[in-house]
Amino acid sequence: MNIQNLIRPTIKALKPYSSARDEFQGNSSAMVFLDANENPFENGVNRYPDPQQRTVKSLLSKIKDIPQQNILLGNGSDEVLDLIFRAFCEPNQDNIITLPPTYGMYSVLANINAIEIKSTLLDNNFQPKVDDILKTVNENSKLLFLCTPNNPTGNSFKTKSIERLIKEFKGIVVIDEAYIDFSNEESWASRLKDFPNLIVTQTLSKAYGMAGIRLGICYSSEEIISVLNRIKPPYNVNELTQLKAIDRLSNIENVQGEIKRIVLDRNQLAQELSAINFIEKIYPSDANFLLVKVDDANLRYQQLIKNGIVIRNRTNQALCDNCLRITIGTFAENENLIMTLKSLK
Ligand SMILES: *Cc1c(COP(=O)(O)O)cnc(C)c1O
């Protein structure tokens, strides 16, 4: 597969902005920096951040066992996804494939970028219908989004289906692994060498407990990473975010402990929810939330709000009639939820 043929001509021809810190890459504190029109008085953030976030990437590289050249970081996954659109999708010409019910940002980004959305519903077990998907594709289909574990359904897609889609789809397959750390599945980032058209995205927003700093991660071939690097804003990940991420990634055992806790609590919450009489179904989850089917989603949602508990009403999503999405909270929050649900009439 020739990736160059998938890149928009405008992007191929682009001469990227070269920032002061791109042109000089030394790190010595003995240096005198008079190159970037910064205020010289030290306050912790008076200097521009590292445009390539090398320290963050080196920590991630060790944790995830992926070479640094295969990593790009963004201001949340949302920025990473937007860069992917702008690299591969020609406005008013190309299309993307999504598999509803799934994460809403793929469609929003497609709409912002004037890209047509082609959708193929998941099947009744929330698995991709591979043959139908491949039939939907045409020569302008540039991106296929696979969210696994999927939001809002919580399940992981079957390895065989994903592998077939990556092999047979003639564009870029983007696997969104925002919830991978809560699952027992292996990340597809370990398969980058096998699939030149694969992009895997992750985030520090969920399992890593850092939604507030906005740090999204993209793993792909060096070729694709270098394309995305050409179009990203030079200083897209700010200094405070980098410092916080370095701190958290340097104490990875804390993250792992929290993930274990959340997964245990998820399984216990599922058990306790099954005793609530108006909950009809609890879908299996590989993520930090549960999708549950109730008798009347709008009613239950409103009742919970009145009791000070906010969850996500997904009843208007395809295949999610009367479904609510509940994030796993602390032990006390989960208990509060259960008590409240038990008290509802
Ligand atoms: C929460 C979530 C993200 C995370 O987005 P950020 O911009 O990194 O916070 C990405 N994909 C899915 C499916 C999500 O649910």
XYZ file of C-alpha atoms and ligand atoms in Angstrom:
360
model
C 0.000 0.000 0.000
C 1.345 3.424 -0.938
C 0.592 5.853 1.884
C 1.837 8.814 -0.169
C -1.152 8.378 -2.515
C -3.531 8.834 0.416
C -2.071 12.131 1.591
C -3.804 15.308 0.414
C -1.775 17.082 -2.309
C -1.869 20.356 -0.324
C -0.259 18.636 2.644
C 2.376 16.906 0.538
C 3.372 20.283 -0.896
C 3.374 22.028 2.483
C 6.533 23.635 3.768
C 6.123 23.412 7.574
C 6.738 26.347 9.902
C 10.114 25.941 11.487
C 10.080 27.192 15.049
C 13.078 28.597 16.912
C 13.219 25.439 18.999
C 13.006 23.212 15.928
C 16.012 24.866 14.413
C 18.066 24.673 17.577
C 17.746 21.387 19.426
C 20.378 21.549 22.154
C 19.345 21.189 25.756
C 22.230 22.652 27.725
C 21.325 24.969 30.572
C 24.628 26.770 30.017
C 23.258 28.107 26.708
C 22.049 31.648 26.221
C 18.702 31.616 24.419
C 18.097 34.798 22.461
C 16.298 33.094 19.586
C 12.560 33.055 20.409
C 11.691 36.526 21.713
C 10.830 35.107 25.122
C 10.855 37.126 28.318
C 14.184 36.091 29.924
C 13.017 36.290 33.550
C 12.538 32.763 34.885
C 9.078 31.803 36.190
C 8.804 28.168 35.153
C 6.923 28.817 31.926
C 8.680 31.804 30.327
C 10.288 29.528 27.707
C 8.485 27.832 24.823
C 7.905 24.112 25.453
C 9.737 21.354 23.591
C 7.811 21.117 20.264
C 8.660 17.402 20.058
C 7.902 16.630 23.749
C 10.953 14.393 23.910
C 10.881 13.621 27.632
C 7.180 12.684 27.605
C 7.705 10.531 24.534
C 10.725 8.741 26.016
C 8.685 7.777 29.098
C 5.725 6.646 26.988
C 8.055 4.769 24.689
C 9.354 2.727 27.638
C 5.922 2.104 29.150
C 4.269 1.103 25.877
C 7.332 -0.453 24.251
C 6.939 1.641 21.087
C 9.890 3.541 19.538
C 9.734 7.327 19.957
C 9.741 7.877 16.174
C 6.367 6.137 16.051
C 4.728 8.535 18.528
C 3.018 11.897 18.027
C 1.404 13.823 20.875
C -1.496 16.242 20.680
C -3.684 18.556 22.722
C -6.020 15.661 23.590
C -6.925 12.860 21.160
C -9.293 15.318 19.621
C -6.371 17.288 18.185
C -4.709 14.081 17.021
C -7.910 13.038 15.218
C -8.233 16.470 13.636
C -4.642 16.254 12.334
C -5.478 12.879 10.778
C -8.492 14.390 8.985
C -6.463 17.282 7.685
C -3.659 15.026 6.451
C -5.815 12.533 4.531
C -9.290 13.921 3.784
C -9.905 16.366 0.944
C -12.902 18.590 1.843
C -16.040 18.101 -0.284
C -14.511 15.065 -1.931
C -13.427 12.325 0.482
C -15.419 10.303 2.996
C -14.858 8.414 6.242
C -16.449 5.244 7.595
C -17.806 5.095 11.147
C -19.539 2.242 12.954
C -22.374 3.575 15.145
C -23.067 3.529 17.988
C -19.643 5.025 18.651
C -17.713 8.093 19.837
C -19.325 11.275 18.512
C -16.148 13.200 17.685
C -15.464 11.325 14.425
C -18.642 12.729 12.877
C -18.147 16.186 14.365
C -14.632 16.371 12.957
C -15.869 15.103 9.587
C -18.518 17.829 9.541
C -16.012 20.543 10.508
C -13.711 19.401 7.730
C -16.523 19.038 5.115
C -16.011 15.292 4.812
C -18.884 12.918 4.055
C -19.706 10.298 6.697
C -20.596 6.769 5.636
C -21.882 4.611 8.463
C -22.397 0.902 8.942
C -24.152 -0.056 12.165
C -22.513 -2.565 14.486
C -24.366 -5.875 14.790
C -26.575 -6.788 17.751
C -23.538 -7.856 19.771
C -21.943 -4.486 18.975
C -19.386 -6.133 16.658
C -18.367 -4.726 13.240
C -20.158 -6.226 10.211
C -17.011 -6.623 8.163
C -18.593 -7.541 4.817
C -21.109 -4.698 5.027
C -18.367 -2.235 5.930
C -16.222 -3.261 2.976
C -19.256 -2.887 0.690
C -19.842 0.666 1.941
C -16.339 1.742 0.961
C -15.592 3.590 -2.292
C -12.442 5.052 -3.839
C -12.818 8.243 -1.792
C -13.022 6.432 1.563
C -9.893 7.599 3.355
C -10.418 6.790 7.037
C -12.116 3.927 8.867
C -12.650 4.493 12.595
C -12.631 1.488 14.913
C -13.144 2.355 18.564
C -12.150 -0.614 20.714
C -13.117 -0.916 23.526
C -15.997 1.004 22.005
C -17.690 4.044 23.539
C -20.594 3.870 24.498
C -20.996 0.074 24.248
C -17.904 -0.862 26.303
C -16.975 -4.013 24.363
C -13.817 -4.803 22.400
C -14.041 -5.740 18.744
C -12.909 -9.211 17.676
C -9.253 -9.443 16.659
C -10.109 -11.347 13.464
C -12.571 -8.666 12.312
C -10.137 -5.843 12.999
C -7.334 -7.640 11.220
C -9.504 -8.260 8.155
C -10.554 -4.617 8.046
C -6.979 -3.348 8.266
C -5.909 -5.727 5.518
C -8.806 -5.124 3.132
C -9.589 -1.432 3.607
C -7.590 0.610 1.110
C -7.367 3.715 3.276
C -6.130 4.461 6.793
C -7.600 2.490 9.702
C -7.709 4.542 12.906
C -8.075 2.389 16.020
C -9.173 4.519 18.957
C -7.907 2.841 22.110
C -8.993 5.460 24.650
C -10.078 2.631 27.001
C -7.428 -0.005 26.201
C -5.835 0.150 29.660
C -9.029 -1.162 31.268
C -9.144 -4.201 28.983
C -7.103 -7.388 28.733
C -6.671 -6.986 24.977
C -3.277 -6.179 23.556
C -2.849 -2.755 21.956
C -2.804 -2.717 18.167
C 0.172 -0.386 18.473
C 2.293 -3.536 18.808
C 1.314 -4.401 15.202
C 2.425 -1.186 13.461
C 5.150 -3.024 11.556
C 2.592 -5.387 10.006
C 0.194 -2.676 8.845
C 1.467 0.486 7.081
C -2.095 1.930 7.005
C -2.652 1.670 10.762
C -2.968 4.561 13.209
C -3.618 3.842 16.888
C -4.751 6.617 19.216
C -4.703 6.639 23.005
C -5.081 9.327 25.631
C -4.069 10.259 29.161
C -7.690 11.358 29.781
C -9.178 8.071 31.013
C -7.068 5.367 32.706
C -4.173 7.761 33.344
C -6.441 10.152 35.210
C -5.347 13.323 33.403
C -8.350 14.564 31.411
C -7.536 18.085 32.610
C -4.105 18.354 31.011
C -5.282 17.381 27.473
C -2.741 14.899 26.189
C -3.580 12.630 23.283
C -1.276 10.038 21.780
C -0.930 8.732 18.252
C 1.110 5.677 17.252
C 1.844 4.961 13.617
C 4.568 4.316 11.049
C 7.389 6.862 10.889
C 6.030 7.869 7.498
C 2.585 8.797 8.836
C 3.981 10.356 12.021
C 6.204 12.616 9.928
C 3.201 13.756 7.856
C 1.249 14.628 11.016
C 4.301 16.397 12.435
C 4.372 18.653 9.388
C 0.875 19.972 10.045
C 0.673 20.083 13.833
C 0.929 23.505 15.480
C 4.584 23.829 16.564
C 3.955 24.074 20.308
C 0.743 22.052 20.478
C 1.437 20.486 23.889
C 2.045 23.160 26.488
C 4.766 23.134 29.142
C 2.440 22.588 32.130
C 0.894 19.563 30.390
C 4.300 18.110 29.612
C 5.491 18.566 33.219
C 2.346 16.969 34.674
C 2.531 14.072 32.209
C 6.213 13.463 33.026
C 5.352 13.371 36.704
C 2.501 10.891 36.248
C 4.333 8.656 33.782
C 7.300 8.498 36.153
C 5.011 6.932 38.781
C 3.302 4.391 36.614
C 2.597 2.013 39.522
C 0.087 4.553 40.874
C -1.754 4.529 37.563
C -1.743 0.742 37.438
C -3.105 0.547 40.984
C -5.982 2.863 40.131
C -6.813 0.906 36.983
C -6.973 -2.352 38.988
C -9.255 -0.670 41.514
C -11.585 0.705 38.825
C -11.837 -2.664 37.068
C -12.668 -4.450 40.343
C -15.248 -1.807 41.199
C -16.718 -2.036 37.697
C -17.302 -5.750 38.129
C -18.832 -5.253 41.544
C -21.048 -2.420 40.305
C -22.275 -4.625 37.445
C -23.207 -7.272 39.995
C -25.090 -4.788 42.186
C -26.875 -3.190 39.223
C -28.211 -6.590 38.208
C -30.333 -6.563 41.390
C -32.177 -3.361 40.361
C -35.596 -4.345 39.017
C -35.884 -1.752 36.207
C -32.428 -2.573 34.793
C -33.026 -5.039 31.992
C -29.533 -5.616 30.736
C -25.946 -4.834 31.678
C -23.633 -5.072 28.710
C -20.168 -6.600 29.185
C -17.522 -3.884 29.545
C -13.786 -3.694 28.871
C -13.826 -0.004 29.791
C -14.361 2.201 32.856
C -18.088 2.496 32.283
C -21.132 0.274 31.983
C -23.870 0.491 29.397
C -27.175 -0.592 30.892
C -30.603 -0.985 29.373
C -33.482 0.211 31.555
C -37.274 0.373 31.297
C -37.359 4.121 30.542
C -34.007 5.866 30.039
C -35.366 9.421 29.984
C -37.253 8.889 33.247
C -34.345 7.215 35.068
C -31.897 9.819 33.820
C -34.067 12.659 35.158
C -34.629 10.878 38.473
C -30.894 10.462 38.980
C -30.269 14.139 38.178
C -32.831 15.119 40.826
C -30.788 13.032 43.251
C -27.578 14.783 42.249
C -26.146 12.013 40.087
C -25.210 12.727 36.477
C -24.821 9.866 34.026
C -25.021 9.788 30.226
C -28.332 9.115 28.519
C -27.546 7.267 25.290
C -31.112 6.371 24.321
C -30.952 8.395 21.106
C -27.919 6.524 19.775
C -28.399 3.744 17.223
C -28.969 0.313 18.851
C -29.021 1.973 22.293
C -32.761 2.274 22.951
C -33.298 3.021 26.660
C -29.585 2.727 27.390
C -27.677 4.683 29.994
C -23.904 4.929 30.227
C -22.536 4.959 33.750
C -18.906 5.832 34.526
C -17.259 3.877 37.349
C -16.681 6.282 40.244
C -15.068 5.889 43.638
C -16.385 3.139 45.903
C -18.502 5.721 47.787
C -19.886 7.211 44.567
C -20.835 3.784 43.251
C -22.559 2.935 46.539
C -24.425 6.245 46.415
C -25.585 5.391 42.892
C -26.804 1.942 43.953
C -28.656 3.300 47.013
C -30.295 5.959 44.876
C -31.324 3.499 42.151
C -32.826 1.194 44.806
C -34.907 4.081 46.163
C -36.436 5.037 42.790
C -40.080 4.286 42.131
C -12.773 10.015 26.051
C -12.447 9.541 24.689
C -11.354 10.050 24.009
C -10.453 11.022 24.687
O -10.347 12.213 24.087
P -9.311 13.278 24.667
O -9.449 14.375 23.691
O -7.947 12.642 24.636
O -9.721 13.611 26.055
C -11.053 9.562 22.742
N -11.803 8.599 22.186
C -12.864 8.073 22.838
C -13.630 6.974 22.211
C -13.221 8.542 24.089
O -14.283 8.026 24.715
